[in-house]
C-alpha cells in the first residue's frame, strides 16, 4: 500500500473511532416507524423497510391508512409507502439482484379486522372501501430498494403490488420461504383463511387431513414459478396444525431442513422426497404460534462450513391444549414458555444419517415464546423480544375466559422478557448464555415484534401488536416506537476501519485484499491479526420471531503485517457452493478481537436467478508476521506517539521525514472530522426541533383509530394517548399523532381502476368488483363452489392455461416473464432504466 493511501486509511480510522459513542449493552431511542413493524428487512445501506398488516394506522398514503414504511438509518425517521394488498402475516425473501419480495397475506379487511365490504363469493374479503386493501393471500409484492434521497412513492422505489398480473398459484398465509442456491425461492405451506393453528379438531365431521376442509394449504411452489402445479408435501399433512411458518434451511447438498410440530426432515424439493430425522426432544414446539427462536450458527473454516441449527424456546403445551382454527383450548397466558435449547447438525461431515441427532444445549436465562435469535458479526447470537408465558396470536375470548375478562387484552401471551441475552456458540457447555451487563428495555415486544441487524452492527428492534386493529388502550398496544440495541462490543474504545473491501463477491476464484490501518487496533500487530475475522452476515427478512434467509459466514483469510502497523488481509471468496450462502445482498464486516467494523454492502453471486458461476476455491498466500509492531488505536502507539514502528513507512533515507509530513495531515483529518460531526449534529437537532414544533401545532388524526383515546386521554401513545401501564414506559414522541403523505402518486397500473388518491372505481376498473384476480388475455375463470375456492381445486388464475412464471408485467412492462431467463432480462432492463433516471 502506498504511503499516501495509508495516510487516508489512518484518517478514516481515526475519524470513525472518534464518533463511536454508543454504550455496549444499552438501548437507545430509534424514533417512530409510523406503521407497526410486523415484518422488516434491511433493504439498502441506509434504509430499513417495514411492512404491517392492513389496519387503521394514523399514517396515511394515497387516501388510505398506510401499512408500509421506510425507516431511515441516519435520521431514525420513517416515511410512508404504498402497499395495495393485505400483507398480514406474509413471508419474505431477498432476490439475487438486491430486490426483495413478500408472499401472501390475509384477505381484504376493514375496521376491527372484519371482512372488507367487497367480498369474494365464499365470504372472504376481496377489497375494502375504507382501508382500500385487496385480498393479499396470493400476492407477490416486489420492492427495488432506493436511497434516502429518492422519492419512495415513485414507481421506481415503491412496492410493486399488482395482484391482477403477479400472483402465486395458491392462497398462502403464514407460509415459509427459503432461497435456493440459484436464487429461486421455495414457498412452503400456509393457511388459506387463517385461524389460531392450521387444523380442525380431529372429531370434527367432514374434515380431510390434507386440506382441513379447505383451510390448509399443505403444498409448495416456487418464485419464479415452475411449470408444475403446487404439490402436496406429506410432511405438512403429518404435522397438521403446528406447521405454519415452518423452519426451513437450505443445506450444502441442496436438500432443505424443515422442522414443524415435533417433526424434522431433510427434503428434496425437486423430487418432493422426504428423509425423516429425529423428532424434537421434550415435545417442545418451535414453530408458530409457539414461536421459538431458531437460527443457523456461523459457518466457519473451523467447522468446515457445516451447518448447525440452534432451536431455543417455544412451548411444550400438550397437543390437545392447542385447539384448532377457532383458538386454543386453554388460557395460554398461564402456561409457561420453554427455556430449552437444542442443536442439530442435519448433514454432518461423515454424511451418516445415523449420526444425525438433536444435542441438548444450555437453557436460556429466561423462558421465551416469540423470542428472536439474530446472528451478530462477532459470531455470537442475540436473543431479544418475547414473553415468559403463552403463545403468539390474539383472540377476543377463549373457551374459559370471555372477552371482557381477558387479563392481557387480546394477547395470548404474558410476562414480557425485557432483558436481552447473548449466546456464544464457541463457549463451553454451561456458559454459553449471558445477560451480564445488558440493560433491560422499557418496551414490551410481544406478538408481531421484529429485530434486524444494521450496517453499524447495532440492532433495530420494533413492532409489537397483539391486536386485530390499531389499539392503544390495552396493556400491549399497537407499538410504533423503535429502539436501537447496542451489543457489548460498542463499549470498545477502538473500532476497525478497513479499506478496500469489495462490493461484489463470488463462489470461488481469486482472493482479494483488505487493509486494516494501525488505528484499527491496539497492542501487538501479530496478535491483532491472529484475532481478525472477515465475515458475511445476511439479516434476512424478519417476522414472527423468524429471520427468513439469515446466514453468517466467516471467509478464509491470511495476512501480512507491515512495519507501519497496517495489516493487509488476503481474503478468499466464498466456498464454491452457493447452497452455503445463497446469492443476494449481504453485509461484509471485518472483526478484530470481537469488535466489528462498519459493514460494506456487498452482492454475493451473479445478481441473477440462475445456476451460479463457480471457480476453484481461492488460493491464499502464507501469512507474514512482524514482531515489535503495534497498533495506534486509541491515541497510543505508532501514528500518535511517533515511535520507531510508526516511522518505518518508507525506504532508507526517507523514513523520518515521511512520518513527520504525515502527522499534520492525520491531526487535521481528526479535527476536521470532529467539527463536521458537530455541525451535522447541530443541524439535525434544529431540523428535528422544528419538525416537532410543527407537529405539535396539528391535531391528532383519529379517523381510523380503533379504541384510540381522545386528546384528553392523557399522555401516552401519541395517537390519542393512554396512561403508563404497569411501570412500562409507553409514551411516544410528541409528533407521532400527525402523519402527512409525502406526495400524491400516479394512478395504479390496473387499467384505470385506481384514481390518483388510490380509491377504487368499479366503473373504470379492468375487472369486475366481484371477479377474482386474473391476467388480461388469459381467460375469465371465476370463483365457483366452496370446494373450488378452498379445496384441492382451489381457484388458480392460470387454470386452464399453460403454466407461466409469476414475474409478469412488473412496472408496466406489458409482458409475462415465463422463465428465469425472461426474469433476468427484466431485471437487467430495470437496472438500465434506473441508470437513465427511469424505473428499475
Coordinates of C-alpha atoms in Angstrom, one line a residue, residues 29-33 442-445 461-463 477 479-483 729-733:
X29 CA -34.4 5.7 21.1
X30 CA -34.9 4.6 17.5
X31 CA -37.7 7.1 16.6
X32 CA -41.0 6.0 15.1
X33 CA -41.9 3.5 12.4
X442 CA -38.7 -0.4 28.7
X443 CA -41.0 -1.5 25.8
X444 CA -42.7 -4.9 25.8
X445 CA -42.1 -6.6 22.5
X461 CA -36.0 -3.5 17.4
X462 CA -39.5 -2.5 16.6
X463 CA -43.1 -3.6 16.5
X477 CA -50.8 -1.8 22.5
X479 CA -46.4 -0.2 19.1
X480 CA -44.7 2.4 16.8
X481 CA -41.6 3.2 18.9
X482 CA -38.4 1.8 17.7
X483 CA -35.2 1.1 19.7
X729 CA -42.8 3.5 29.6
X730 CA -45.4 3.8 27.0
X731 CA -45.3 7.4 26.0
X732 CA -44.4 8.3 22.4
X733 CA -42.7 11.3 20.8

